[in-house]
Coordinates of C-alpha atoms and ligand atoms in Angstrom, one line a residue:
X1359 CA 37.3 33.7 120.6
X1360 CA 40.1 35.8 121.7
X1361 CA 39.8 39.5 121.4
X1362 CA 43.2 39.9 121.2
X1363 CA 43.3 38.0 118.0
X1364 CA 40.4 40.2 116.9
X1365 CA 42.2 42.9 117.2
X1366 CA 45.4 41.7 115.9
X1367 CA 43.2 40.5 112.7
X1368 CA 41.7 44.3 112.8
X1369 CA 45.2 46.3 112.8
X1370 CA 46.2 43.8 109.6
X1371 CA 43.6 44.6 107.8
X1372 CA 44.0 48.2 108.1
X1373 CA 48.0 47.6 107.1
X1374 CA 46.6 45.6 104.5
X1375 CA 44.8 48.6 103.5
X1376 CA 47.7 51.6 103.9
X1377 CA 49.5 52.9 101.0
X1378 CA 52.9 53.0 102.7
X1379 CA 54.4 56.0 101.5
X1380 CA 56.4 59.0 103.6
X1381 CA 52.7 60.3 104.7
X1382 CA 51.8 57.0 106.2
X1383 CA 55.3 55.2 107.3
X1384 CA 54.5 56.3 110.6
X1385 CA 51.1 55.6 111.0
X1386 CA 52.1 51.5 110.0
X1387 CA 54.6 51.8 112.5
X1388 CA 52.5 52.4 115.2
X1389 CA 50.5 50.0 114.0
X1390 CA 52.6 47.0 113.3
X1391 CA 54.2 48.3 117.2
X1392 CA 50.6 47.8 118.7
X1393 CA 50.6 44.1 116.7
X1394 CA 53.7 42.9 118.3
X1395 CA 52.4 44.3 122.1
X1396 CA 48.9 42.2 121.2
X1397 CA 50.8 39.2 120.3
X1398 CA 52.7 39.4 123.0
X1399 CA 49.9 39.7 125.6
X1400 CA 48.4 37.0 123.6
X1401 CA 51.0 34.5 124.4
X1402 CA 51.5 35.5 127.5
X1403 CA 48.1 34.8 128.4
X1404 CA 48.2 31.2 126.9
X1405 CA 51.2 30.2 127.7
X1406 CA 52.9 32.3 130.8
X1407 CA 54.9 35.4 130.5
X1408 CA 58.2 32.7 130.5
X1409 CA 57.5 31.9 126.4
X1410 CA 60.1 29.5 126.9
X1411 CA 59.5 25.5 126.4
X1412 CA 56.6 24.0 128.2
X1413 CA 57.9 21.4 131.0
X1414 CA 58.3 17.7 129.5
X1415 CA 60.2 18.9 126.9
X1416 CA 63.2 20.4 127.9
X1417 CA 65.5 18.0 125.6
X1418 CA 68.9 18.0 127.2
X1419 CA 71.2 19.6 124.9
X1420 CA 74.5 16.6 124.0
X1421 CA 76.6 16.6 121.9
X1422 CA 78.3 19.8 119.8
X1423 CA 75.2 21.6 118.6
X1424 CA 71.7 20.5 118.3
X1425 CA 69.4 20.6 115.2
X1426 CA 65.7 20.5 115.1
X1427 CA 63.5 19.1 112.9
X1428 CA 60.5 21.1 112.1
X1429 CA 57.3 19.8 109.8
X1430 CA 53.9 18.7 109.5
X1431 CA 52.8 15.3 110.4
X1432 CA 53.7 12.4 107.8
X1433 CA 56.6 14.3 106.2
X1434 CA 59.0 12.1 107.2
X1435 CA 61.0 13.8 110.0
X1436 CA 61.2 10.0 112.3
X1437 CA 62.4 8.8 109.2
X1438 CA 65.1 11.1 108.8
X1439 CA 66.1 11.4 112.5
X1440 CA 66.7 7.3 111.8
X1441 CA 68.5 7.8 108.8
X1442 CA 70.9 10.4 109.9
X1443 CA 71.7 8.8 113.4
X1444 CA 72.1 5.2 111.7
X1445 CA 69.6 3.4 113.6
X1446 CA 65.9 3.3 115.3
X1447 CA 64.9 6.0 117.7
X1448 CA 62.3 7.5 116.6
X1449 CA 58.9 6.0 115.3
X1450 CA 58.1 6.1 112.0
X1451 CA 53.9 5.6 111.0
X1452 CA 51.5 6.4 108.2
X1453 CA 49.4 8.4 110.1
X1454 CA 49.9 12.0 111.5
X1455 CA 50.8 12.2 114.8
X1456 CA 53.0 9.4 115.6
X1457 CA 55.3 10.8 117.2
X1458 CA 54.1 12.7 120.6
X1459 CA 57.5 13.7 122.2
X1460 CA 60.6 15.5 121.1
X1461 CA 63.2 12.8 120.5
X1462 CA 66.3 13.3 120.8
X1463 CA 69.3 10.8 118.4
X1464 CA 72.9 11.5 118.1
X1465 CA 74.4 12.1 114.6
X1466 CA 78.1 11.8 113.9
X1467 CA 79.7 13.6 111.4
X1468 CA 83.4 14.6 110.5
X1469 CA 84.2 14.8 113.8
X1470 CA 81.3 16.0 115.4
X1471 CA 78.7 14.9 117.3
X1472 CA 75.5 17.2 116.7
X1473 CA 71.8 16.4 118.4
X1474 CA 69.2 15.3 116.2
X1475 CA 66.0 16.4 117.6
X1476 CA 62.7 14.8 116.1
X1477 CA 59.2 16.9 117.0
X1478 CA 56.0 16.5 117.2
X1479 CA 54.5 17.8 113.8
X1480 CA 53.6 21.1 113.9
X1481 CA 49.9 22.3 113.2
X1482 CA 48.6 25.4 112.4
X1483 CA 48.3 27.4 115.0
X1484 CA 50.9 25.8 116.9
X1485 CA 52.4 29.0 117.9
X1486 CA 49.1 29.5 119.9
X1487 CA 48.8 26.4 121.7
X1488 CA 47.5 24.0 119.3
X1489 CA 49.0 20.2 118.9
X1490 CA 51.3 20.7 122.1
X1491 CA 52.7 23.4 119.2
X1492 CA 53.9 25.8 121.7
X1493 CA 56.3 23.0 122.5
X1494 CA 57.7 22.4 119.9
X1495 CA 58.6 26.0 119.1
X1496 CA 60.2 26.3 122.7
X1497 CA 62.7 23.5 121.5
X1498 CA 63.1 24.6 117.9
X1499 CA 64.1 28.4 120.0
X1500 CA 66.8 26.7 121.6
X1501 CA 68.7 25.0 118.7
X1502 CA 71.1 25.8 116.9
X1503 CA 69.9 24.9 113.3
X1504 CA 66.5 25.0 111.9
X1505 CA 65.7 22.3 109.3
X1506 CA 62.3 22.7 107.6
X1507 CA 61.4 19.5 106.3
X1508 CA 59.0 19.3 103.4
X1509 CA 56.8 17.0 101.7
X1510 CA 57.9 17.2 98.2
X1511 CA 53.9 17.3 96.8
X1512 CA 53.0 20.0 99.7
X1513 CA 56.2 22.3 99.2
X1514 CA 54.2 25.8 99.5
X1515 CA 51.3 25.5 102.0
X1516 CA 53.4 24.1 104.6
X1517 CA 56.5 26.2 104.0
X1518 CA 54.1 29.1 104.7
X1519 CA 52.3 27.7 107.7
X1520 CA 56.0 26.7 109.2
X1521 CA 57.5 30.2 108.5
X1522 CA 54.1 32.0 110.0
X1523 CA 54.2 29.8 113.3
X1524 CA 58.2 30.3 113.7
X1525 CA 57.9 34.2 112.9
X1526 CA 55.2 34.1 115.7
X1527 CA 57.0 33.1 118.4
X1528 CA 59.8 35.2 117.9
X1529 CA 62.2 33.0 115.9
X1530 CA 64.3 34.5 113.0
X1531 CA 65.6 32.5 110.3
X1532 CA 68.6 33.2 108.4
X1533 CA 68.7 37.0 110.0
X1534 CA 71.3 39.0 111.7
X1535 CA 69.9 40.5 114.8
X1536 CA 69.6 44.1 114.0
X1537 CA 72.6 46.2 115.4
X1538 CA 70.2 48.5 117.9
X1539 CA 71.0 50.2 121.4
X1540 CA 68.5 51.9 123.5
X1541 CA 69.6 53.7 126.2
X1542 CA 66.4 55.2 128.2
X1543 CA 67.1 58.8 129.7
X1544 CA 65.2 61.4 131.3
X1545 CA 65.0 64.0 129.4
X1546 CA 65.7 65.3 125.4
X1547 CA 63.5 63.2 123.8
X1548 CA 64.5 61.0 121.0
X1549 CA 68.2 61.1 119.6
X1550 CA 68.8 59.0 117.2
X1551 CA 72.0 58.7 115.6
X1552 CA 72.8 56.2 112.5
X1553 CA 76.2 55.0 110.8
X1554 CA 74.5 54.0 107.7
X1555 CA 72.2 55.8 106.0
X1556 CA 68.3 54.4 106.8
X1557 CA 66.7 53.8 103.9
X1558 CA 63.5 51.8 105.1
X1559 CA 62.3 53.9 107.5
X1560 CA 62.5 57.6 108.2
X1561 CA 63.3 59.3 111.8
X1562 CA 59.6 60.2 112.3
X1563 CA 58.4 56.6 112.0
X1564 CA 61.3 55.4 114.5
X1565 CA 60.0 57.9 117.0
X1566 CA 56.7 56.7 116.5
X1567 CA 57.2 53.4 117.2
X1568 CA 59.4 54.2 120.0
X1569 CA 56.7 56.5 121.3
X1570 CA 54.0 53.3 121.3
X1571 CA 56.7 51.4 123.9
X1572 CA 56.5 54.9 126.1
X1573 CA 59.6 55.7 125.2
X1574 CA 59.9 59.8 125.1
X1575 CA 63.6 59.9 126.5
X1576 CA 66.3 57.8 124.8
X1577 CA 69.3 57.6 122.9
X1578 CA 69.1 55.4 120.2
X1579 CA 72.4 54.2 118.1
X1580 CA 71.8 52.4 114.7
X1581 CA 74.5 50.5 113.2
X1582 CA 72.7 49.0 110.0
X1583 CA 70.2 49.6 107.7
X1584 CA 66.9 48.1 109.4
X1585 CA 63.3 47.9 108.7
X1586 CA 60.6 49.0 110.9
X1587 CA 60.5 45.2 112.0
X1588 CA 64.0 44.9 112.8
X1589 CA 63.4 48.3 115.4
X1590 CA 59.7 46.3 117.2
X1591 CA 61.9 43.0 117.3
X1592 CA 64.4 45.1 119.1
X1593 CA 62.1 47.0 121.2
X1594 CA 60.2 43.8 121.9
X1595 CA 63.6 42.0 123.0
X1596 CA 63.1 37.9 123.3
X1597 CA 64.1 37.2 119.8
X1598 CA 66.4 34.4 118.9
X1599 CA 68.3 33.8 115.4
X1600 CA 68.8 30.8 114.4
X1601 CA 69.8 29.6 110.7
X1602 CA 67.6 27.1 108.9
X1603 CA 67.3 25.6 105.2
X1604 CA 64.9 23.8 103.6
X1605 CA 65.1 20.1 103.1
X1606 CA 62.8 18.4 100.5
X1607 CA 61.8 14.9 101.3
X1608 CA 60.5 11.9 98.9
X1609 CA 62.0 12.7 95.5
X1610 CA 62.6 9.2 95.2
X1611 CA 58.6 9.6 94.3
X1612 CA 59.5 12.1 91.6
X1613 CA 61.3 11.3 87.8
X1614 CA 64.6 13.1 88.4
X1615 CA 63.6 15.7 85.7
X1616 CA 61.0 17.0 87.6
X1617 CA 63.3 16.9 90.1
X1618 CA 65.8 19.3 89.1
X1619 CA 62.9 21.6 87.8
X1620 CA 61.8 21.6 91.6
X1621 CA 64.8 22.2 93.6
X1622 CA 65.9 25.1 91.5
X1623 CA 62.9 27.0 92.2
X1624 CA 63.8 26.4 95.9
X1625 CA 67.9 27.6 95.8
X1626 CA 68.1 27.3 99.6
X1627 CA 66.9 24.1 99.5
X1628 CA 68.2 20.3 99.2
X1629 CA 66.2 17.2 98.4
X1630 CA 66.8 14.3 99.5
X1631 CA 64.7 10.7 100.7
X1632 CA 65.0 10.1 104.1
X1633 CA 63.2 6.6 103.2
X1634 CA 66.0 5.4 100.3
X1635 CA 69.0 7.1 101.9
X1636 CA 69.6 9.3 98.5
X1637 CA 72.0 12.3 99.4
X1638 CA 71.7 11.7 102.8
X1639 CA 75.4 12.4 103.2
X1640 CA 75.1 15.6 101.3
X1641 CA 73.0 16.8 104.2
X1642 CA 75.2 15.2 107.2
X1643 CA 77.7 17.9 105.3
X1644 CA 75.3 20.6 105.1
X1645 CA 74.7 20.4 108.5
X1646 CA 77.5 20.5 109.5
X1647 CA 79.0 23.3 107.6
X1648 CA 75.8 25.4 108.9
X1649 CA 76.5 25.0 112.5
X1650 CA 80.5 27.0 111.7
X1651 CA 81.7 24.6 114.4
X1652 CA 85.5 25.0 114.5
X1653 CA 88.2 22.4 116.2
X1654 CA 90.3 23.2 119.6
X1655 CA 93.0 21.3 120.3
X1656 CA 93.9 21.4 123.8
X1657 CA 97.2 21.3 125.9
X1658 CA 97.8 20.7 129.2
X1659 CA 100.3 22.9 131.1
X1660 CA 103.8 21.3 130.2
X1661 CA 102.1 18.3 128.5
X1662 CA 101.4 17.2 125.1
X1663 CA 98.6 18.6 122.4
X1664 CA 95.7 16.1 121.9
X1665 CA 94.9 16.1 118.3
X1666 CA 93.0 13.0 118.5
X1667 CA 90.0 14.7 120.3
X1668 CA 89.8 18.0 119.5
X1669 CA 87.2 20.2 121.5
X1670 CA 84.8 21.7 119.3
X1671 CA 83.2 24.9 119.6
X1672 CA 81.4 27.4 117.6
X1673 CA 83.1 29.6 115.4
X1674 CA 83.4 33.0 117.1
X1675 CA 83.8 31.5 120.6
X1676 CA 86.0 32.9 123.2
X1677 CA 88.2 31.4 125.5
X1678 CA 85.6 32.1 128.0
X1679 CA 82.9 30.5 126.0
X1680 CA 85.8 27.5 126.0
X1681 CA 85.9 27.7 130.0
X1682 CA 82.6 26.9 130.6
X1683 CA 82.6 24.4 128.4
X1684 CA 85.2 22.6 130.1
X1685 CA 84.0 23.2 133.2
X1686 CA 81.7 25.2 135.4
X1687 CA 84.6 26.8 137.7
X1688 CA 87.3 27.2 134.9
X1689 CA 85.9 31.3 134.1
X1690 CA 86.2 31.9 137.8
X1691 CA 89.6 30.4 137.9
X1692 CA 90.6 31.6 134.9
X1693 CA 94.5 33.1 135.1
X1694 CA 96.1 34.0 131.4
X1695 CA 95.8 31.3 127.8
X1696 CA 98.5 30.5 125.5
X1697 CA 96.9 30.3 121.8
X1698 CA 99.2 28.7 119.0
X1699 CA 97.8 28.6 115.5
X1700 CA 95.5 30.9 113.4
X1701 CA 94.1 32.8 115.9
X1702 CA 97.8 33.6 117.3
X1703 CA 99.1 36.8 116.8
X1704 CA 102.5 34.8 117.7
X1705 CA 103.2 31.4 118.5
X1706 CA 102.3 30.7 122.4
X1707 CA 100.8 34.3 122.5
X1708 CA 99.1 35.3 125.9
X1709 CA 95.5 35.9 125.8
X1710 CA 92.6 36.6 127.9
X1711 CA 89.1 35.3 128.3
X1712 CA 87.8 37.7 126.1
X1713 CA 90.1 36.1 122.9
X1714 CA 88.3 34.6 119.6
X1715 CA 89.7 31.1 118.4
X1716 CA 89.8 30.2 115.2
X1717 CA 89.7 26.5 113.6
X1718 CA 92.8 24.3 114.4
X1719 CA 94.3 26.6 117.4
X1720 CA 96.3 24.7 120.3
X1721 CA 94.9 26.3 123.6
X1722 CA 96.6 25.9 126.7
X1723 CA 94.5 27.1 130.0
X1724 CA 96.2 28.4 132.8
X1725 CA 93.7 28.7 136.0
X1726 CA 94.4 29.4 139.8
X1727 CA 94.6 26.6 141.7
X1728 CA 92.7 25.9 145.4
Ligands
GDP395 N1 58.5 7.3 99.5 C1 59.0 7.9 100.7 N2 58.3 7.7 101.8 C2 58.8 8.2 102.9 C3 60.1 8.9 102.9 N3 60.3 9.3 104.2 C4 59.3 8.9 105.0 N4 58.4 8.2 104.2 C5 57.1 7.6 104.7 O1 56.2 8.7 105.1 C6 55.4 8.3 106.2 C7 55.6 9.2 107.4 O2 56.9 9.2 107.9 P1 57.4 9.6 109.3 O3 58.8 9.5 109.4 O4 56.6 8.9 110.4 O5 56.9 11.1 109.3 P2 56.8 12.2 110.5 O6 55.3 12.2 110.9 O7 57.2 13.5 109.9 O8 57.7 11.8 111.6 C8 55.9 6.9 106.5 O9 55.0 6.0 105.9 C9 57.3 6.8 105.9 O10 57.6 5.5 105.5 C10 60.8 9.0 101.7 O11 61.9 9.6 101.6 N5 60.2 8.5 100.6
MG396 MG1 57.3 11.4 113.5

């Protein structure tokens, strides 16, 4: 048995036990600090310092964005993979564990093209190594999209389990990273300075936590409101924030008032049957409206704008983001952009590589040529 689980089972319980109150915020920041350091160590002894995706499954990202689906055996994630990409990829069975390899399908949707990615069904204790878990996580950290598929007569357990085992490794759903600098000096101590009032945590605690990662020197700026989780995350770095929903499979099994009483205790949720097809479309637009992918219609230097394939991008990309995309050496060769369109202060307007699109904008690329 590992002692660092012990321990981390140890420091809960005495969290578990704390009033917090002003008196005590401190003390549970240390604490829940020294948690985050044990897990840490924890999965760095199981699985490498890297905490990245295990070899075999690096899926190749394709296509606009990539999606993963994320469950327990037998909830019908093969099926859906099937159903959204329109034909047979992925294996379907009536026992767990049928499928043992993340499987990448294609789905097309308004436009788009957006990776499918079917996994392994995840177990508890995944996130420690379990069921070729770790995995699975390591892909579901470098999508784009989240889905949480459920079994419509196992809704809570699994929700739980899933949410516990994402948290774990260091997957946020739905969050905005917290809007944190640390600057480390050498002398001073802490100095913290805010642009919004804290009301979660108090100066004290933040130096406490900051004094568990040996940090007695630093300036630290605060740009939001944030919790004593938001400041370990930050401390603890090797986050990622990804947005996710809930989808609730086999309602076809349910009568559709028990339905409705269902989904509305679940409002970030959508049901659907991967097995009869019901409001499969409804997701394909879901999906797609998560992923804010916007359209970039290019122009070549003294030629003509293709409309008929736009490029598509994330919403918030700039035109570097658009370079590299096009190719590897555009960024280096990058000389000036014309933008027409929303993002255009004026039509034609000269931008740099540093310039946000938005949905619809004509984009002509002007590079130095060897
Ligand atoms: N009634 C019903 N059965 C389904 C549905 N989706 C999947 N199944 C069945 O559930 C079982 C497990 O499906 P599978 O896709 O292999 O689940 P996975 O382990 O999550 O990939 C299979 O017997 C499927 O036919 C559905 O929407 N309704
Ligand atoms: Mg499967």
């Amino acid at each position: 048995m590992s002692t660092y689980l012990d321990q981390i089972r140890e420091i809960e319980e005495q969290i578990r036990r704390t009033k917090i109150n002003k008196a005590t915020e401190g003390h549970v920041g240390r604490l829940k600090a020294k948690i985050a350091r044990l897990k840490r160590q924890e999965q760095e002894r199981t699985f490498g310092s890297s905490g990245g995706a295990g070899e075999g499954y690096d899926v190749k990202k394709a296509g606009d964005s990539s999606v993963a689906l994320i469950g327990l055996p037998s909830v019908g994630k093969s099926t859906l993979l099937n159903r959204l990409c329109g034909k047979k990829i992925s294996e379907v069975g009536a026992y767990a564990f049928t499928t043992l390899d993340a499987i990448p399908g294609a789905m097309t949707h308004a436009g788009t093209t957006i990776q499918i990615i079917d996994l392994p069904g995840i177990i508890s204790g995944a996130s420690k190594g379990k069921g070729r878990g770790k995995r699975v996580l390591g892909v579901a950290r470098g999508s784009d999209l989240i889905l949480i598929i459920l079994d419509a007569f196992d809704i809570i357990p699994h929700l739980n389990l899933i949410q516990n085992e994402l948290q774990h490794v260091g997957i946020r759903l739905n969050q905005k990273p917290p809007n944190i600098v640390i600057e480390k000096t050498h002398r001073g101590g802490i100095l913290i300075s805010t642009l919004k009032i804290l009301t979660n945590i108090t100066e004290k605690t933040i130096k406490a936590i900051m004094q568990e990662y040996r940090l007695m020197n630093a300036n630290i700026t605060i740009r939001n409101d944030i919790t004593m989780d938001q400041l370990i995350d930050a401390l603890e770095g090797n986050r990622v924030y990804i947005k996710s929903f809930l989808v609730i499979n086999k309602i076809d099994l349910i009568e559709k008032e028990e339905r409705e009483k269902l989904l509305a205790q679940y409002p970030n949720a959508i049901g659907i049957s991967a097995g009869t097809g019901l409001n499969i479309e409804t997701l394909k637009d879901r999906i797609v409206d998560h992923l804010k992918l916007i359209r970039i219609y290019l122009r070549p230097q003294g030629g003509e704008t293709d409309f008929d394939e736009p490029l598509i991008i994330r919403d918030g990309s700039d035109i570097g983001e658009v370079c590299d995309n096009l190719h590897k050496d555009f960024r280096k060769e990058f000389k000036f952009a014309r933008v027409w369109g929303n993002s255009a202060k004026h039509p034609g307007q000269r931008v740099s590589l540093n310039h946000v699109l938005k949905d619809e904008d004509i984009l002509t690329i002007i590079r130095y040529t060897r």
